[in-house]
Coordinates of C-alpha atoms and ligand atoms in Angstrom, one line a residue:
X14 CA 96.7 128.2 73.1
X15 CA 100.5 129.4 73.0
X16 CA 100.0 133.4 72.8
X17 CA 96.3 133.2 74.2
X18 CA 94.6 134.8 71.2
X19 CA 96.0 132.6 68.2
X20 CA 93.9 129.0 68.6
X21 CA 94.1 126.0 66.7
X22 CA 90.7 125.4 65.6
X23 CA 89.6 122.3 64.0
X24 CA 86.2 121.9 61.9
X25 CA 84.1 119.1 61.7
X26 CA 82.0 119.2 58.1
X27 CA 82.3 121.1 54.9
X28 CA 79.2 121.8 54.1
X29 CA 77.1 125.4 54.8
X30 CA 77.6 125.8 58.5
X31 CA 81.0 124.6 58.5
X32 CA 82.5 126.0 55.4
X33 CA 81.1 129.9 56.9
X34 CA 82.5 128.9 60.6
X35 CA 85.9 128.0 58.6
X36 CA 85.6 131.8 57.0
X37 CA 84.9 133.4 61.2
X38 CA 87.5 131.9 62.4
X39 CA 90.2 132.4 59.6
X40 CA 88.8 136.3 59.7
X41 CA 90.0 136.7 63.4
X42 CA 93.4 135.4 62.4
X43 CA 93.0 131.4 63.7
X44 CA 94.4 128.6 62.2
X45 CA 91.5 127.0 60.9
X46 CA 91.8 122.9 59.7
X47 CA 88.4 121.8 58.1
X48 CA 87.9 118.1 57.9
X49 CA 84.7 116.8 55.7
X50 CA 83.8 113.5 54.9
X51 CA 82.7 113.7 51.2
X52 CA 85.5 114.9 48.8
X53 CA 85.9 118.3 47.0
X54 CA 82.4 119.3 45.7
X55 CA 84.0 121.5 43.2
X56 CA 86.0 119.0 41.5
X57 CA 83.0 115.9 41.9
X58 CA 80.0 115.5 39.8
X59 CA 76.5 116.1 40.9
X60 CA 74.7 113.8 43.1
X61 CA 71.1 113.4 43.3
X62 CA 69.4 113.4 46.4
X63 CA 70.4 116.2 48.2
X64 CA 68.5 119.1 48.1
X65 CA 69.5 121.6 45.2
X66 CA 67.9 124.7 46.5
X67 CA 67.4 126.9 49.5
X68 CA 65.7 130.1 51.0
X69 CA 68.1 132.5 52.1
X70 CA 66.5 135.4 54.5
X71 CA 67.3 138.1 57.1
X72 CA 69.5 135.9 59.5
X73 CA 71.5 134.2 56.7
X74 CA 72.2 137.2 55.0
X75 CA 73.4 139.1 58.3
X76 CA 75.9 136.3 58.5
X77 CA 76.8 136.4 55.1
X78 CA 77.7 140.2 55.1
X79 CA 79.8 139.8 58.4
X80 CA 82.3 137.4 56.0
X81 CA 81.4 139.7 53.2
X82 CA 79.9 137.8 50.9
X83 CA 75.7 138.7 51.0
X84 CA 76.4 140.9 47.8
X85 CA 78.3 138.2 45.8
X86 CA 75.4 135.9 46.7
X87 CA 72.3 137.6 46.9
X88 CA 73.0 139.7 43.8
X89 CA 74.6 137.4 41.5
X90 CA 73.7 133.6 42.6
X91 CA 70.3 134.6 44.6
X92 CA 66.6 134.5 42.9
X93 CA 64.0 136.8 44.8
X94 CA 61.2 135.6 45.8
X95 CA 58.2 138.1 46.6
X96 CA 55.9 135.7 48.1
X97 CA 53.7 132.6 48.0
X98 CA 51.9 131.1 45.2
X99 CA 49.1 128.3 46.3
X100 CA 47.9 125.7 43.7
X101 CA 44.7 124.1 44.4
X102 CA 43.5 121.2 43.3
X103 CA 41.4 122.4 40.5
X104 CA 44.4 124.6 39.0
X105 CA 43.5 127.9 40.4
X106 CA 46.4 130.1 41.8
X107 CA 46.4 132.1 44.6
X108 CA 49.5 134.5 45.6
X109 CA 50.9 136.5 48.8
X110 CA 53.2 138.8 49.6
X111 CA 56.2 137.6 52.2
X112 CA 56.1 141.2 53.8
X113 CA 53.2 143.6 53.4
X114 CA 54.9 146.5 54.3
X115 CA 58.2 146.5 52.5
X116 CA 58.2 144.3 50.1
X117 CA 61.2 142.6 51.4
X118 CA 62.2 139.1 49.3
X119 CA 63.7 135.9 50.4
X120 CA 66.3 134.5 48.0
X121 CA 66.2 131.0 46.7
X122 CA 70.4 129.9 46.5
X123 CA 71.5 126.6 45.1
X124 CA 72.7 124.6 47.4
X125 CA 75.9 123.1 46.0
X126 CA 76.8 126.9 45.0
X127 CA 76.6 128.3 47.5
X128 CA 79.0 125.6 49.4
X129 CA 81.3 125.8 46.5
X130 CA 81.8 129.8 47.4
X131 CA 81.9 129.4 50.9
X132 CA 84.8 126.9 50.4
X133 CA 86.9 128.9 47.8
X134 CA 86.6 132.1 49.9
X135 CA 87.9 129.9 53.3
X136 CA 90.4 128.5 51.0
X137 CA 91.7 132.0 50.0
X138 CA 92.7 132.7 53.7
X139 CA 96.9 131.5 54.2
X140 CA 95.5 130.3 57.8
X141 CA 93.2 127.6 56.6
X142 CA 93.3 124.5 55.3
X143 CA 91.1 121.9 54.1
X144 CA 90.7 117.9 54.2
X145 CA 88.5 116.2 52.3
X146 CA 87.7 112.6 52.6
X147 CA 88.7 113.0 56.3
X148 CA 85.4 111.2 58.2
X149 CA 85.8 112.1 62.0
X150 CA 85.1 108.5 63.8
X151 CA 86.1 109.3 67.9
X152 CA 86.9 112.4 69.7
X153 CA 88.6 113.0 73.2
X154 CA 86.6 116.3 73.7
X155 CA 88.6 117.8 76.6
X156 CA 91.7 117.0 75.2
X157 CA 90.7 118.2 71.7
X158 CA 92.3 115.2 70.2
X159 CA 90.3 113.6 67.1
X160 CA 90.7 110.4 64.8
X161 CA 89.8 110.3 61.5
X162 CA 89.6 107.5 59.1
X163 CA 91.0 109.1 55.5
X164 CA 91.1 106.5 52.0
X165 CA 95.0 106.6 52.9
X166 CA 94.4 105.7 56.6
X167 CA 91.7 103.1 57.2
X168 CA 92.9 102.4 60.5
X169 CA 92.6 106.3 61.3
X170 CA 94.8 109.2 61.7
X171 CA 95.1 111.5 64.5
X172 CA 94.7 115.3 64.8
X173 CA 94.4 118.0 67.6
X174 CA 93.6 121.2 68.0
X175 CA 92.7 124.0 71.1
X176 CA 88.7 124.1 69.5
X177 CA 86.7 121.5 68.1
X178 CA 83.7 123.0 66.3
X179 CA 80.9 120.2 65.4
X180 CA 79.4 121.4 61.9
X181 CA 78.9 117.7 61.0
X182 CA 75.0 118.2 60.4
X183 CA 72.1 116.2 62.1
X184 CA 73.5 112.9 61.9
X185 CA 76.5 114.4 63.9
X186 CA 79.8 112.2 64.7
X187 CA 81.1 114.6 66.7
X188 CA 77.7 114.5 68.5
X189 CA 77.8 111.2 69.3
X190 CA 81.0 111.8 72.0
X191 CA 78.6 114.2 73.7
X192 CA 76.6 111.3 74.3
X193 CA 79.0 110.1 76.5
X194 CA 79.1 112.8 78.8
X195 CA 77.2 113.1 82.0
X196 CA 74.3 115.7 81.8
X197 CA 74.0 115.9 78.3
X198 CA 70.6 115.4 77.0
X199 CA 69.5 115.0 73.3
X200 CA 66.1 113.9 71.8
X201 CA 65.5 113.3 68.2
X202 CA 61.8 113.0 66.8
X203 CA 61.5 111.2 63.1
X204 CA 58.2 112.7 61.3
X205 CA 56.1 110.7 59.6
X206 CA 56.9 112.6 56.3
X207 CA 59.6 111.9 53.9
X208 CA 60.5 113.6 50.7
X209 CA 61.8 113.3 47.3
X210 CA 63.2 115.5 44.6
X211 CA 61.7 116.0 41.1
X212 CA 62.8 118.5 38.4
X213 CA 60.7 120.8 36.1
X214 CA 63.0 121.8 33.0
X215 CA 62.7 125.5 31.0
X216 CA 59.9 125.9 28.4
X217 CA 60.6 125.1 24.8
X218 CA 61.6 128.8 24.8
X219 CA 64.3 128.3 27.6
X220 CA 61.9 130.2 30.4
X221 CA 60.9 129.3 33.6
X222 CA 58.0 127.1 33.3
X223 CA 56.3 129.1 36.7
X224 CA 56.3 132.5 37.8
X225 CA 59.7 132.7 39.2
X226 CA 59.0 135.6 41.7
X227 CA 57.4 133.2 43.9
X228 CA 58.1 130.2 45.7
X229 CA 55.1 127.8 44.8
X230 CA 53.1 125.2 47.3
X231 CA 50.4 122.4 46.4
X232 CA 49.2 122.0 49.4
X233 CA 47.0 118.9 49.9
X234 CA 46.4 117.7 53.4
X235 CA 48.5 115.0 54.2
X236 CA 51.0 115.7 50.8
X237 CA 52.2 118.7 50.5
X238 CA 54.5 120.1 47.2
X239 CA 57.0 123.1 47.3
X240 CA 58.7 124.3 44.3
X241 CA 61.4 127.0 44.4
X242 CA 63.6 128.2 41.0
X243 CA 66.8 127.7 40.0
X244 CA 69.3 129.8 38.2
X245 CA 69.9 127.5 35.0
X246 CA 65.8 128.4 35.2
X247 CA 65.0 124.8 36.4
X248 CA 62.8 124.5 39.4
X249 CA 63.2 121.7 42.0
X250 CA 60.3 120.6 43.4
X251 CA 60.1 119.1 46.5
X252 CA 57.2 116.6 47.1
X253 CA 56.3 115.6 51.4
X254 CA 54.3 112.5 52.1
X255 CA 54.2 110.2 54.2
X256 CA 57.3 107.5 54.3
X257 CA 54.5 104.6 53.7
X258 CA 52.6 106.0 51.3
X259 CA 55.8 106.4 49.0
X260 CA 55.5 102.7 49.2
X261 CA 52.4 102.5 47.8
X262 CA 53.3 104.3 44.7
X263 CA 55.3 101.1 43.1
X264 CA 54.3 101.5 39.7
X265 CA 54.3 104.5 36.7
X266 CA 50.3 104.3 36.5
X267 CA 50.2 104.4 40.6
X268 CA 52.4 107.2 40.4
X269 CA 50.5 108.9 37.2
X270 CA 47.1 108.4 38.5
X271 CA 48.3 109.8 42.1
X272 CA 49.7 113.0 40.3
X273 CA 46.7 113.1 38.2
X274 CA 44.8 113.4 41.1
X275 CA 46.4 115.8 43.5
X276 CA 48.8 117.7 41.4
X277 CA 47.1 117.3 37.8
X278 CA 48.6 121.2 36.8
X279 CA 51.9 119.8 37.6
X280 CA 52.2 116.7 35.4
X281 CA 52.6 118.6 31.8
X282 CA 55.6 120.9 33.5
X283 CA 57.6 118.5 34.8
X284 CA 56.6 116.0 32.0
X285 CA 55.0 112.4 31.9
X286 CA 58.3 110.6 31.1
X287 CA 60.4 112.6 33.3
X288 CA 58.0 112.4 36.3
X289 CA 58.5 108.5 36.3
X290 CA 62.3 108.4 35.9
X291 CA 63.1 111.4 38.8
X292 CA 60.5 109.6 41.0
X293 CA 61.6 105.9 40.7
X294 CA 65.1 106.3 40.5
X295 CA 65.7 107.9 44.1
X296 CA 64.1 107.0 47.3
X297 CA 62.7 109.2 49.5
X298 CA 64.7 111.3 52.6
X299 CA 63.5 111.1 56.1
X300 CA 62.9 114.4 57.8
X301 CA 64.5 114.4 61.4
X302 CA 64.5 117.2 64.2
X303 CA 67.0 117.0 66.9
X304 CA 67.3 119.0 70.2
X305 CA 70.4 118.7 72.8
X306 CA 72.0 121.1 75.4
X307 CA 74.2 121.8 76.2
X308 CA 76.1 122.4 72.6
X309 CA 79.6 122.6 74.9
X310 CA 81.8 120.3 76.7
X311 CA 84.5 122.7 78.5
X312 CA 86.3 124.9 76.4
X313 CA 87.2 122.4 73.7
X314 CA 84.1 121.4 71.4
X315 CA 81.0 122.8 70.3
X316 CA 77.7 122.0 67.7
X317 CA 77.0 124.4 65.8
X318 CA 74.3 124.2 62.8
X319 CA 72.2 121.1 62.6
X320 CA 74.4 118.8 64.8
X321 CA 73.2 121.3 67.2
X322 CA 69.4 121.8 66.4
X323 CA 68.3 120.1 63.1
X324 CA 64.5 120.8 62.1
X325 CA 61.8 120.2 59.8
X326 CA 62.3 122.5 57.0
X327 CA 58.9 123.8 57.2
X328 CA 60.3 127.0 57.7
X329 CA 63.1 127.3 55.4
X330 CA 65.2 128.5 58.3
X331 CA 67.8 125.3 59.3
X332 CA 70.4 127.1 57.0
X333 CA 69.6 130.3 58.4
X334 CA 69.8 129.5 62.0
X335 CA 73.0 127.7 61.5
X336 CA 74.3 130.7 59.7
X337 CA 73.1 132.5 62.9
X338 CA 75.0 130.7 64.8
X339 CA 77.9 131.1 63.7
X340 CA 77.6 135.2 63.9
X341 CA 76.7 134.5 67.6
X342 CA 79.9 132.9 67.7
X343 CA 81.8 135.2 66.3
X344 CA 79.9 138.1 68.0
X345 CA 81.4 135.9 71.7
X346 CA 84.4 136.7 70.7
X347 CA 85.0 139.6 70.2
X348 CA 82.8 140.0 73.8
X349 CA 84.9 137.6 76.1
X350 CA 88.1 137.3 73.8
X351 CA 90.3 134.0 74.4
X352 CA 88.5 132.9 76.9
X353 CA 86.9 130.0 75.0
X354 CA 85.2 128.1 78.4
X355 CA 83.5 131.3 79.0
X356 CA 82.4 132.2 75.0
X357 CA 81.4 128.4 75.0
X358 CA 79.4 128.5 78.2
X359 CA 77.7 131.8 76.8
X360 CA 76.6 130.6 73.8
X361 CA 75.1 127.3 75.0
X362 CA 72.6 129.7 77.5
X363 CA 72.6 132.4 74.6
X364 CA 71.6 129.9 71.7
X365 CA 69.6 127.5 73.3
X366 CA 66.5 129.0 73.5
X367 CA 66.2 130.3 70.5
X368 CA 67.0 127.3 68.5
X369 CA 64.5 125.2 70.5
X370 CA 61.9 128.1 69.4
X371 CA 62.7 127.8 66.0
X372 CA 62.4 123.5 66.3
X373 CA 59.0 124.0 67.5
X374 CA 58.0 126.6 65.2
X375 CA 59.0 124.2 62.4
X376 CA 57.6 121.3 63.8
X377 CA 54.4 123.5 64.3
X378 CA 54.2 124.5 60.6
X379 CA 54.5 121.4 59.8
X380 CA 50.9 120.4 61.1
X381 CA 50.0 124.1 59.9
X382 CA 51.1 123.9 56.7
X383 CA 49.3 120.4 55.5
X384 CA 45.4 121.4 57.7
X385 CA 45.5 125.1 58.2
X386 CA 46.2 126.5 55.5
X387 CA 42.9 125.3 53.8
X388 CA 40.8 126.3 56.6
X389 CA 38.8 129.5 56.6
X390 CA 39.5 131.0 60.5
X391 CA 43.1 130.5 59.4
X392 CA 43.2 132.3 56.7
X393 CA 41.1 135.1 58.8
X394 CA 44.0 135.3 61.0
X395 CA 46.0 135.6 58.5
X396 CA 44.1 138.9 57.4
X397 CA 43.7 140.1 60.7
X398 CA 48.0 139.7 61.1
X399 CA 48.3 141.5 58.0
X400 CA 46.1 144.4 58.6
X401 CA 47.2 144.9 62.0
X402 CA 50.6 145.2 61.0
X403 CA 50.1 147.6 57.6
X404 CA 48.2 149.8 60.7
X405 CA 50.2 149.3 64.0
X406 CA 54.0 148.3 62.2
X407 CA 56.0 148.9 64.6
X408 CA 53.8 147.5 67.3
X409 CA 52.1 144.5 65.9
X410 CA 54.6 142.2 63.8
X411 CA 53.2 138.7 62.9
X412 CA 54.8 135.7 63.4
X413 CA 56.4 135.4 59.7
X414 CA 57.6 138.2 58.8
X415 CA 59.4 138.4 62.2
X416 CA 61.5 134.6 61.8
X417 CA 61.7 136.0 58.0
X418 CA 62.7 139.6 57.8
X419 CA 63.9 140.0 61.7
X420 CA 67.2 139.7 63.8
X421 CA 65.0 139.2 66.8
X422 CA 65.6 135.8 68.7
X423 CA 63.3 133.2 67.5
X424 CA 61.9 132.9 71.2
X425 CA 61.1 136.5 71.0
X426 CA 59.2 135.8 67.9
X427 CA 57.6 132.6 69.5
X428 CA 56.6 134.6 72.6
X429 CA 55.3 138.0 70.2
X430 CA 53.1 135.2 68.5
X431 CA 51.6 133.9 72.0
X432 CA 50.0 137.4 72.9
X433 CA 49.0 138.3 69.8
X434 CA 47.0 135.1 69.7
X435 CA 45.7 136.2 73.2
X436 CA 44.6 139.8 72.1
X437 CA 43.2 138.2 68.6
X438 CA 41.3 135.8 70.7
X439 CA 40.2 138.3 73.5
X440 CA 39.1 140.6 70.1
X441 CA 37.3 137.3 68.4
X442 CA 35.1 136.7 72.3
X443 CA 34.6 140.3 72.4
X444 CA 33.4 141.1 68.7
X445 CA 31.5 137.6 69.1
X446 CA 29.3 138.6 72.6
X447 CA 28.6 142.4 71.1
X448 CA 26.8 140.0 68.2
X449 CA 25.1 138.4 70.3
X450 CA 23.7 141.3 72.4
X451 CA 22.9 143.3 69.2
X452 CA 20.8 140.3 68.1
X453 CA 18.8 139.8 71.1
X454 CA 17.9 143.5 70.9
X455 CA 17.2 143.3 67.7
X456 CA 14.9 140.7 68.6
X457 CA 13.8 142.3 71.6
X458 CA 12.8 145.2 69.7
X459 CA 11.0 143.8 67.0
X460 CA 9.0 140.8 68.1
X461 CA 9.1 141.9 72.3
X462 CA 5.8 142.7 71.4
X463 CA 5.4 138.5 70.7
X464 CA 6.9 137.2 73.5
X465 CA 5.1 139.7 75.7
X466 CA 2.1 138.4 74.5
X467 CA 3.0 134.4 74.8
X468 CA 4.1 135.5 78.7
X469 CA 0.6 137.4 79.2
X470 CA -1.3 134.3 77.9
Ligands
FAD26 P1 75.0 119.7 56.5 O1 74.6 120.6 55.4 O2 74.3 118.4 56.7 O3 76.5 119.5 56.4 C1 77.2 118.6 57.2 C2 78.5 118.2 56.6 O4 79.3 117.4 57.4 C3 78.4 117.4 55.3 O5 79.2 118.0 54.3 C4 78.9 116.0 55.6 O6 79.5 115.4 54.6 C5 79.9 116.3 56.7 N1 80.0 115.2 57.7 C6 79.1 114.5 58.3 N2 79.6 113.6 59.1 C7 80.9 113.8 59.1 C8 82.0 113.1 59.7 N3 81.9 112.1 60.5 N4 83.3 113.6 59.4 C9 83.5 114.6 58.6 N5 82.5 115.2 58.0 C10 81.2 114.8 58.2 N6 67.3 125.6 55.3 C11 67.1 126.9 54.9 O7 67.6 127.8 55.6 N7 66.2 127.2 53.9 C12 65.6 126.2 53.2 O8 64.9 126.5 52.2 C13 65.8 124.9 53.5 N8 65.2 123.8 52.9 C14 65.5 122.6 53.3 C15 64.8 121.6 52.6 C16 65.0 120.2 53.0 C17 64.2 119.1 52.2 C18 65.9 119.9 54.0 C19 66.1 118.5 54.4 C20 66.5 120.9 54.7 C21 66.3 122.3 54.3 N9 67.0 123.3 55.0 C22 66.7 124.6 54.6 C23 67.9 123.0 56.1 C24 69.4 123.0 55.7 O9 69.5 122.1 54.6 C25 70.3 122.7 56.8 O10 69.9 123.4 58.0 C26 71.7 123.0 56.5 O11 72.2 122.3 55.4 C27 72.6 122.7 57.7 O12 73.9 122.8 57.4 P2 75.1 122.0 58.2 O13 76.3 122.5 57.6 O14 74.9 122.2 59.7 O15 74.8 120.5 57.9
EGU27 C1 59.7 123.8 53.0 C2 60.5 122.9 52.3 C3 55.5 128.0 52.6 C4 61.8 124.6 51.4 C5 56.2 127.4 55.2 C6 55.8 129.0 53.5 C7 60.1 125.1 52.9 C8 61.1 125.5 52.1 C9 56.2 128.7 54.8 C10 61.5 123.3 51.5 C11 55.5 126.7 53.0 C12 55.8 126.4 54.3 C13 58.7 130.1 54.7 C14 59.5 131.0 54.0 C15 59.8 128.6 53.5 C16 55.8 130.4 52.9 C17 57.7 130.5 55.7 C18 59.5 126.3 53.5 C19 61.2 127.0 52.1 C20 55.6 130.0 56.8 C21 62.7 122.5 49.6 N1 58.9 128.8 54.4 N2 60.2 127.4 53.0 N3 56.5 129.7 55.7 O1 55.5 131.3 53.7 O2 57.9 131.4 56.4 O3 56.1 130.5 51.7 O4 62.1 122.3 50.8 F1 55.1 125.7 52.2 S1 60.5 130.1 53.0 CL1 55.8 124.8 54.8 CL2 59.5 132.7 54.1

């Protein structure tokens, strides 16, 4: 840190969360080096088995704008998406609104797009530059000193620099030195759901086979299908089951006669033959949700995004928060300037919290999503939540819209959620005893004459 404001700071993954930290940093005037393992997604090929699409909301977008790029990718490379539509099994369709009051939209964004801008506009800044094919393999966190292994360099080359930012995702490198360090605690819980990718292609007519202002669910106990549009008016669909189960489906008839029977609607959009090639040439992802604190050792290296907190994407918020994240950052330094053990210290106890909230919440939808949704007090609640807030905005905002459409911490939304459960179930006993008094007068008052009689015999 020769001058105390201008710090070397290296970057550890090029994809969503690293590529926008990249653009922070090299906005304040830092020297920025990005190292990420794959090579240049602009110049390689697609690769299946990542997932092509994303929900982009409030937090993302307040990220976005701070770099200056929301407009560019809400406008041009974002689909809005009004609300929810529910399939059920015997083809009916059901739709929501995401906000009831203002109509706000979430934005589904491809996912290799989007990385592709946030690389080109780091790139475009003198003080930055970018490795590729640079995989991170030890790190001497309080010396900032890292070793990378490179196609040129199997044996590793060496690189340092005053802050070491971990945007390596949730199967973080940089992560594992952390391990090593006294009083660092990490837990990571496996679900037992995997998923896999399929493809519905445009209508003879070149249209979007589905309504595209919604994001689409099939929502089927212990399976569950989400489908979200893409720009070239594809849609990717997303199928969750459990990892064993995939097993099960080894054949095309398995695989036919499954589809036939949960998701029958679906089988003539994506297409019989296309169905059975998607399915059986990639093999399902597992779904993994990590938790650690602190995300800092010293003043030298951080996690940001999901090395820090990777969750169940029952939410579509991982992106988001990591996006988050990285404004928090940025917001830190402008509070406590160049002093980075302080900004790191801050947003360890600032971030924590939250992100844990956020874990939980997806972890929670996760159960919610495959039993709730089809029971009937749920979808009550649900009711009730929307009512309450069309009467009482500003007072009573459900748990949704407030993740979706809110800067508000996620605990803040987690703990909002905890008393409006208590008043909803106070309202529920309440409502439920008034019932029961107005029946037994009711009774009272038409057969008191009865039991008065049974009592005098
Ligand atoms: P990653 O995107 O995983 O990027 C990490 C990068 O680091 C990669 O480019 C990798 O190559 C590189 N890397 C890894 N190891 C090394 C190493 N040793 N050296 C150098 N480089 C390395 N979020 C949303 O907000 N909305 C959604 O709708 C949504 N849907 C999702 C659906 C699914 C099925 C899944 C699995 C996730 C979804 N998410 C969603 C979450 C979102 O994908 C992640 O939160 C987001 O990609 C995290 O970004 P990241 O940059 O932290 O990690
Ligand atoms: C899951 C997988 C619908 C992309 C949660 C909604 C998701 C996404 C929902 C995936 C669901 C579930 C919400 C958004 C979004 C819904 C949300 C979930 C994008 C409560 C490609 N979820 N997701 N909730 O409301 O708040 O539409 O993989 F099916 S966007 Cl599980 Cl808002």
């Amino acid at each position: 840190m020769e001058d105390g404001s201008r710090l070397r700071v290296a970057i550890i993954g090029g994809g969503l969360v690293g590529s926008l930290s990249a653009c922070f940093f090299a906005q304040r005037g830092h020297d920025v080096e990005l190292f990420e393992y794959r090579d240049d997604i602009r110049t390689t090929p697609h690769v299946r088995g990542r997932t092509i699409n994303l929900t982009l909301s409030a937090r993302g977008r307040a990220a976005l704008r701070q770099v200056r790029l929301e407009q560019c990718v809400v406008r041009q490379h974002g689909l809005p998406l009004e609300g929810r539509m529910v399939h059920s099994r015997n083809g009916s369709l059901k739709s929501s609104l995401y906000d009831v009051r203002d109509k706000q939209c979430i934005y589904s964004v491809g996912r290799r797009y989007l990385n592709e801008l946030l690389l080109t506009a780091t790139e475009k800044f003198p003080n930055v530059k970018i490795y590729f094919r640079h995989k991170l393999v030890s790190a001497k966190l309080e010396e900032g000193c890292m070793t990378f292994q490179t196609p040129d360099h199997p044996e590793g080359v060496i690189h340092t620099a005053d802050l070491v930012i971990g945007a390596d995702g949730a199967y973080s490198s940089l992560r594992r030195q952390f391990l090593k360090k006294p009083m660092f605690n990490y837990s990571q819980t496996y679900i037992e759901h995997g998923y896999l990718e399929l493809c519905i292609p445009p209508t003879a007519d070149g249209q979007f086979a589905l309504d595209a202002r919604y994001l689409h669910i099939w929502p089927r106990g212990s399976f569950m299908m989400i489908a979200m549009p893409n720009q070239d008016r594809t849609w990717t669909v997303t199928l969750f089951m459990p990892l064993n189960e995939f097993q099960l489906l080894r054949k095309s008839e398995q695989l036919l006669n499954f589809f036939q029977f949960h998701f029958p609607d679906a089988i003539p959009l994506i297409g019989k033959e296309r169905l059975v090639v998607d399915f059986f040439s990639t093999s399902p992802s597992p779904l993994v949700s990590v938790k650690c604190n602190p995300y800092h050792v010293g003043s030298r290296a951080v996690l940001i995004g999901d090395a820090a907190h990777a969750m169940v994407p029952f939410y579509g918020q991982g992106m988001n928060a990591g996006f988050e994240d990285c404004l928090l950052l940025d917001e830190l330094m402008d509070q406590y300037g160049g002093n980075m053990s302080v900004v790191l210290q801050e947003y360890s106890r600032l971030r924590q919290k939250d992100a844990e909230a956020i874990c939980d919440l997806a972890m929670y939808n996760y159960v919610e999503m495959r039993d709730l949704v089809t029971r009937p007090s749920f979808l009550l609640r649900k009711k009730l939540d929307n009512c309450l807030f069309k009467l009482l905005p500003n007072l009573w905002i459900p748990l949704y819209p407030s993740v979706t459409f809110t800067n508000r911490g996620y605990y803040w939304c987690l703990q909002n959620k905890c008393w409006q459960d208590e008043v909803i179930h106070l309202a529920v006993v309440v409502t439920g005893y008034l019932m029961l008094i107005t029946l037994l007068l009711i009774l009272w008052f038409s057969f008191g004459w009865f039991l008065k009689l049974i009592l005098v015999l």
